[in-house]
């Protein structure tokens, strides 16, 4: 019987499979051990991180109080500057819109000015000079605040402090969202992954034990097969059992490898989460160093630097008020120009319509008059033919009897008006309708 040879092969194969299973388990255990060590380090750093966050909140609150005390000096003028700048920008948008309308409004060809727009009647040089002066004034106003002696305090006080608050809020929200401090929560991804790994560990231990049992069974089977005193049917039964185990063994090893891969994947995921914690921890430490540098600035000693530019800034703002008035006047003038132009179109159209109506009335009158004259002439002839020979000449002046019909002369001199296009008139009506609608809203 060749079975003993098979058993010997199975023994060697079982040993190889057991060795491979042990290597797989060792690999998984290596990742688990390393991950747990990293988790322990994270738990040691967590209380310090929470302290950093709490103390930083307090420091930022104190810096906010410092900022508020300094802002009392500048708030009024800065608010005025911001409000005026916004109004100028808004008026500039309105003026740009008016200019756009002028540029897009082509003069009707009947005016004998082909390809011209209303904007070409405006002094573009004067406008550009105004725009440049406004931009320069706004820039100079900003420079008075941002540069020179106020740069250190104004930019650091407003920009840096705002940036610090924004940066910290991002970090604080990130800490809240990441739930780094909620280590005992069952919904924590780390706890979930650890729970899965624990279950897989138990499964791997069970599988490794089955490999070990199989190897022991193969050794035992080898001894049984070599013992001539044991019944052959019992040996046959043992062979069948071992053969089934041998067939299943590769699948079991595959399960073990799958468990190991999942554990490694979970450990790497946990490591990534820990890395994100470490990155966050480093960000907090970097932020604290930046806070320390900022806190070392002597903010109160720079208060006089704000006051020193107060008069210059007020002068610039007064100039801005003048520019705003100029822009408003331009808007009014340009809009009035548009209204005047389209009103002119409608007036010319009204006169043209009137001329047509008068001509039509004259034509109708002349037609009616011609009918009356023809009828009268016929009746005069009939009268003379019937009665002329019987009337004495001295009864009535013959000039009255023979007089021709009185002549009627209608002389209407129509105005010489441009022949406006229908499109131009329609556009004028639409514009004026929108103008009146918006005016009375």
Short mmCIF file of C-alpha atoms in Angstrom, two decimals, residues 256-266:
data_model
loop_
_atom_site.label_atom_id
_atom_site.label_comp_id
_atom_site.label_asym_id
_atom_site.label_seq_id
_atom_site.Cartn_x
_atom_site.Cartn_y
_atom_site.Cartn_z
CA UNK A 256 -5.91 33.30 7.07
CA UNK A 257 -4.16 35.50 4.51
CA UNK A 258 -7.36 37.44 3.97
CA UNK A 259 -7.68 38.03 7.71
CA UNK A 260 -4.06 39.16 7.81
CA UNK A 261 -4.52 41.52 4.88
CA UNK A 262 -7.58 43.06 6.53
CA UNK A 263 -5.72 43.47 9.83
CA UNK A 264 -2.77 45.10 8.04
CA UNK A 265 -5.12 47.34 6.10
CA UNK A 266 -6.93 48.31 9.31
#
